[in-house]
Amino acid sequence: MASRAVAVSAALAVAGLTLGPVIAVLIRAGGWGVLGPGDLQALRFTLVQALLSAAVSVALAVPVARALARRRFRGRGALVALMGAPFILPVIVAVLGLIAVFGQNGVVNVVLRGVGAPELSIYGLHGVVLAHVFFNLPLAVRLLLQGWLAIPAERFRLAASLGLTPWATLRTLEAPMLLRIAPGAFAVICVICLSSFAVALTLGGGPRATTVELAIYQAVRFDFDLGRAALLSVIQLALALGAGLFALKLGTGGGLGSGLDRMQQRWDGQGALHRAIDAAWIGLAALFLLLPLGMVVLKGLAGLVLLGASTWHAAGNSIAVALASTVLCTLWALPLSTRRGELLGLAGIALSPLVLGTGLFLILRPFVNPLTLALPVTVVVNALVSLPFALRILRPEAEAVRADYARLALALGLTPLAWVRMVLLPRLRRPLGFAAGLTAALSMGDLGVIALFADPDRATLPLQVYRLMGAYRMEAASGAALLLLLLSFAAFWIFDRGGRVNADA
Amino acid sequence: MLTLEAVEFETGRFRLAADFAVAAGRRVAVVGPSGAGKSTLLDLVAGFRMPASGRVLWQGRDITHDPPNRRPIAMLFQENNMFPHLDLVRNLGLALRPDGGALRRKELGAVETALTRVGLAGMEDRRPGALSGGQQSRAALARVLLQARPVIALDEPFAALGPALKREMLTLVRDVAQDLGALVLLVSHDPGDARGFAQDTVLVADGTAQPPVETEALFSDPPDALRAYLGT
């Protein structure tokens, strides 16, 4: 059957592109002797920052999610939606925003200086953790909120009729849920932070704040020690695989889920004190998320006029890369939207962009100068990295379409092309639009493999922002960051919207 | 003549055997307790399941290994008989153009004629969601008219309709089948359907689809298996 051949070739392409780089780094990896003391320190730092970031994110998420679960207020839906935004927010944009708030001349330090308190530094371990919390606190909140809303309303009604105190409600209803959900959330965030590259690149660095991912980049770009880069890639791979399997075992919801804007009737915690505490947590969380973004917009507006030709050129590259990886990811995701396909795609989640990039670098180098392929490689890696998310979104719906209409199509003898064109694509418009939007935004904002491959002639917009920052042209960097923010959100909005318009059942 | 020649089907602990023939143009009900294999029997005829052994023949031609759309059979399922995102013209058009291509003028005319025949004239642009349950069934029957196959297999497509509407649909099925000169296989759990509609009845029970018997004769002197099912 033709559609089967398509599925098999898509599976082979994805498997080849994930296994190929892995085999390449395994073959090329030098002996343990090539590792310096700095590399061991990088391993240690990677673990420490990941554990810390996850712990802080989950700990802070508990009161925030609790407050969101039991308070009804104007803008609650918008705030919950905002909690999903960091997923498509380019890391480099968030970093610029955080620097504007917590950096040397940031809002916080200006205040601290005013009252004579010691200043904060955003660089090093706490900067890295801060940025990771910025990205993962919202994810943790969404995961926990899902848990809270999954507690049957009848339980809260029963608790109210028994007159349980807030403390007793926490112990009998909420704590068991937290014990079930929080470890999974912790593990997922740990896995995400283990592969941190862009944050470490911008806020870390130096011998004391380098992640393994960053060490790979430095080994390739600065030392050109490919044996060491490959060995570090193997270490990173083992780290991510181990943590990933552990997280998979603990299991959580997707965090992409919808339905978080519904509300439960609650009777507990209606006292003035509890209301004030909840309001404070919600306010602080909103401020923590919105202030950096607001600063990016504010500072970026002034910088927009400073954008040079090279920035516009980089923006063009980014748009092209985002569109190409969206098309590629969709072409893979459609035939692979089965249970087995999703498992295959999941392999991509354990492979960090830098490991994939290093592997592809090693594979390409005997044949071409890898740097000339910077953009195509970025397209492929971004598509691979987005594939697990796309499959997560598409698979349930695609399987439902097959279950409902495969027999009818068979009875009518629809050609495979007619099935795809007239049934599958129209039925999958909404999830397809959503998945394509996520892929486009992720790819637009990605600062990973491009840093490994880029030469001065070939930059994407995130890399251009990083270069402007490195040249201390902060105004221009802010302008470029605002442009990147607009492009990423626009890419998401256009695709997602395209899937919704006129998509009536 | 539709022939099931020593057909045996097996999956897990479920077994179904059938060995009989039905003359072309007859109206045949398939009755029996749920889970006995009524739908499986239709699937074997329509090609959605393969027998472990035996042959399925139409007018003496072996169709055992033909895919569903190459068989002389038009089938209606319990649900999902229409694509909800396509209007009636496009839904019905797929019966004539399975590659999804644009309809020629003649084909468009055929679609309109079929819709008129089932009482849905002027509803070409409607989507199934904008139709009532009865109208959706009519639209599906209009497609059966377009498919113009000599066998019509109905797997309880009217189960969700009320009694009056169901009788109306069965009358329409009879008219459509007469237009086409088609053999009808109607699965139903309602003995009333069999008596009101079918000349012959196939009883499916205890792992066997029994040869068709004249409906009135069967119900006036039911065998034990049917008696157990009817609770009489």
XYZ file of N, CA, C and O in Angstrom, chain A residues 403-415 417-419 421-424 426-427 502-505, chain B residues 43 48 68-69 75 77 80-86 90-91 94-95 98-101 127 143 147 149 155:
208
model
N -9.980 5.616 12.914
C -10.969 4.712 13.496
C -12.356 4.999 12.930
O -13.134 4.095 12.658
N -12.658 6.289 12.719
C -14.009 6.650 12.287
C -14.227 6.433 10.796
O -15.324 6.060 10.383
N -13.215 6.691 9.976
C -13.489 6.793 8.542
C -12.681 5.862 7.653
O -12.876 5.862 6.445
N -11.778 5.070 8.228
C -10.962 4.210 7.367
C -11.834 3.215 6.612
O -11.630 2.966 5.427
N -12.850 2.657 7.285
C -13.711 1.673 6.624
C -14.521 2.304 5.500
O -14.659 1.728 4.421
N -15.035 3.497 5.764
C -15.814 4.180 4.733
C -14.933 4.458 3.516
O -15.345 4.240 2.369
N -13.705 4.920 3.790
C -12.786 5.201 2.685
C -12.480 3.934 1.904
O -12.411 3.937 0.678
N -12.340 2.836 2.640
C -12.054 1.554 2.001
C -13.250 1.116 1.157
O -13.100 0.628 0.030
N -14.447 1.299 1.714
C -15.652 0.880 1.000
C -15.826 1.677 -0.287
O -16.282 1.155 -1.298
N -15.450 2.968 -0.241
C -15.592 3.804 -1.427
C -14.392 3.654 -2.351
O -14.405 4.137 -3.476
N -13.344 3.013 -1.845
C -12.143 2.850 -2.644
C -11.398 4.148 -2.876
O -10.830 4.374 -3.935
N -11.400 5.041 -1.875
C -10.675 6.297 -2.021
C -9.202 6.015 -2.322
O -8.602 5.140 -1.708
N -8.648 6.765 -3.246
C -7.217 6.634 -3.509
C -6.461 7.228 -2.314
O -7.003 8.075 -1.594
N -4.192 9.391 -2.143
C -4.093 10.841 -2.255
C -5.415 11.507 -1.860
O -5.431 12.514 -1.149
N -6.522 10.920 -2.319
C -7.840 11.482 -1.991
C -8.086 11.384 -0.485
O -8.659 12.286 0.127
N -7.638 10.279 0.131
C -7.786 10.113 1.578
C -7.063 11.237 2.299
O -7.619 11.888 3.185
N -6.004 14.170 1.044
C -6.446 15.497 0.637
C -7.860 15.803 1.117
O -8.147 16.906 1.575
N -8.736 14.809 1.036
C -10.142 15.098 1.297
C -10.596 14.706 2.698
O -11.604 15.186 3.180
N -9.875 13.811 3.355
C -10.322 13.372 4.675
C -9.305 13.742 5.759
O -9.600 14.515 6.663
N -8.091 13.218 5.649
C -7.130 13.362 6.744
C -6.799 14.829 7.024
O -6.946 15.304 8.149
N -8.294 17.757 6.050
C -9.391 18.592 6.570
C -9.799 18.229 8.000
O -10.101 19.115 8.797
N -9.780 16.940 8.338
C -10.190 16.544 9.686
C -9.145 16.948 10.723
O -9.457 17.081 11.906
N -12.847 28.591 9.928
C -13.751 27.760 9.125
C -13.574 26.274 9.354
O -13.951 25.468 8.519
N -12.923 25.891 10.445
C -12.690 24.464 10.664
C -13.839 23.876 11.466
O -13.659 23.318 12.528
N -15.052 24.023 10.919
C -16.169 23.444 11.663
C -16.263 21.951 11.370
O -15.894 21.482 10.316
N -16.741 21.225 12.343
C -16.872 19.782 12.164
C -18.053 19.525 11.267
O -18.184 18.582 10.604
N -19.033 -8.164 7.359
C -17.646 -7.791 7.076
C -16.978 -8.810 6.162
O -16.170 -8.459 5.299
N -14.116 -6.553 4.692
C -13.387 -5.905 5.781
C -12.713 -6.925 6.688
O -11.884 -6.568 7.521
N -12.464 -4.262 -0.487
C -13.879 -3.880 -0.363
C -14.430 -3.132 -1.568
O -15.536 -3.425 -2.021
N -13.660 -2.189 -2.107
C -14.234 -1.368 -3.169
C -14.292 -2.093 -4.518
O -14.910 -1.618 -5.445
N -21.947 -0.670 1.126
C -22.224 -0.946 2.534
C -22.527 0.338 3.302
O -21.917 1.378 3.071
N -22.640 1.612 7.321
C -22.209 1.223 8.662
C -23.170 1.750 9.712
O -24.081 2.515 9.421
N -20.877 7.036 11.031
C -19.829 7.557 10.159
C -19.994 7.103 8.712
O -19.066 6.605 8.091
N -21.179 7.302 8.181
C -21.405 6.975 6.786
C -21.122 8.143 5.859
O -21.129 7.991 4.650
N -20.886 9.309 6.463
C -20.620 10.512 5.675
C -19.409 11.211 6.275
O -19.195 11.158 7.485
N -18.640 11.898 5.426
C -17.575 12.743 5.947
C -18.193 14.065 6.378
O -18.765 14.770 5.537
N -18.069 14.417 7.668
C -18.831 15.567 8.166
C -18.367 16.914 7.615
O -19.108 17.879 7.687
N -17.134 16.975 7.077
C -16.638 18.277 6.634
C -16.910 18.524 5.152
O -16.547 19.566 4.623
N -17.523 17.537 4.477
C -17.796 17.704 3.044
C -19.305 17.862 2.833
O -20.102 17.219 3.517
N -20.076 16.629 -2.518
C -18.725 16.069 -2.447
C -18.762 14.678 -1.822
O -18.040 13.777 -2.253
N -19.594 14.501 -0.784
C -19.714 13.185 -0.170
C -20.182 12.150 -1.186
O -19.590 11.081 -1.320
N -17.814 11.189 -4.145
C -16.730 10.232 -3.928
C -17.104 8.832 -4.411
O -16.231 8.024 -4.714
N -18.413 8.551 -4.483
C -18.828 7.246 -4.987
C -18.509 7.122 -6.473
O -18.254 6.028 -6.981
N -13.527 8.224 -6.782
C -12.798 7.914 -5.547
C -11.444 8.618 -5.449
O -10.815 8.582 -4.395
N -10.993 9.253 -6.546
C -9.747 10.012 -6.445
C -10.003 11.433 -5.979
O -9.079 12.231 -5.854
N -11.282 11.746 -5.677
C -11.586 13.066 -5.142
C -11.574 14.165 -6.182
O -11.649 15.334 -5.840
N -11.487 13.799 -7.457
C -11.440 14.809 -8.514
C -12.771 15.528 -8.666
O -13.795 15.090 -8.134
N -23.938 20.315 4.642
C -23.054 19.319 5.240
C -23.906 18.396 6.098
O -24.974 18.791 6.574
N -26.216 7.734 -1.873
C -24.892 7.316 -2.331
C -24.912 5.849 -2.763
O -24.237 5.471 -3.711
N -23.627 4.305 -6.212
C -22.651 3.218 -6.317
C -23.172 2.114 -7.222
O -22.400 1.450 -7.896
N -24.342 -0.915 -6.910
C -23.782 -2.269 -6.800
C -24.922 -3.268 -6.650
O -25.980 -2.924 -6.107
N -25.431 -2.478 7.960
C -25.054 -2.935 9.305
C -25.737 -2.050 10.341
O -25.102 -1.206 10.956
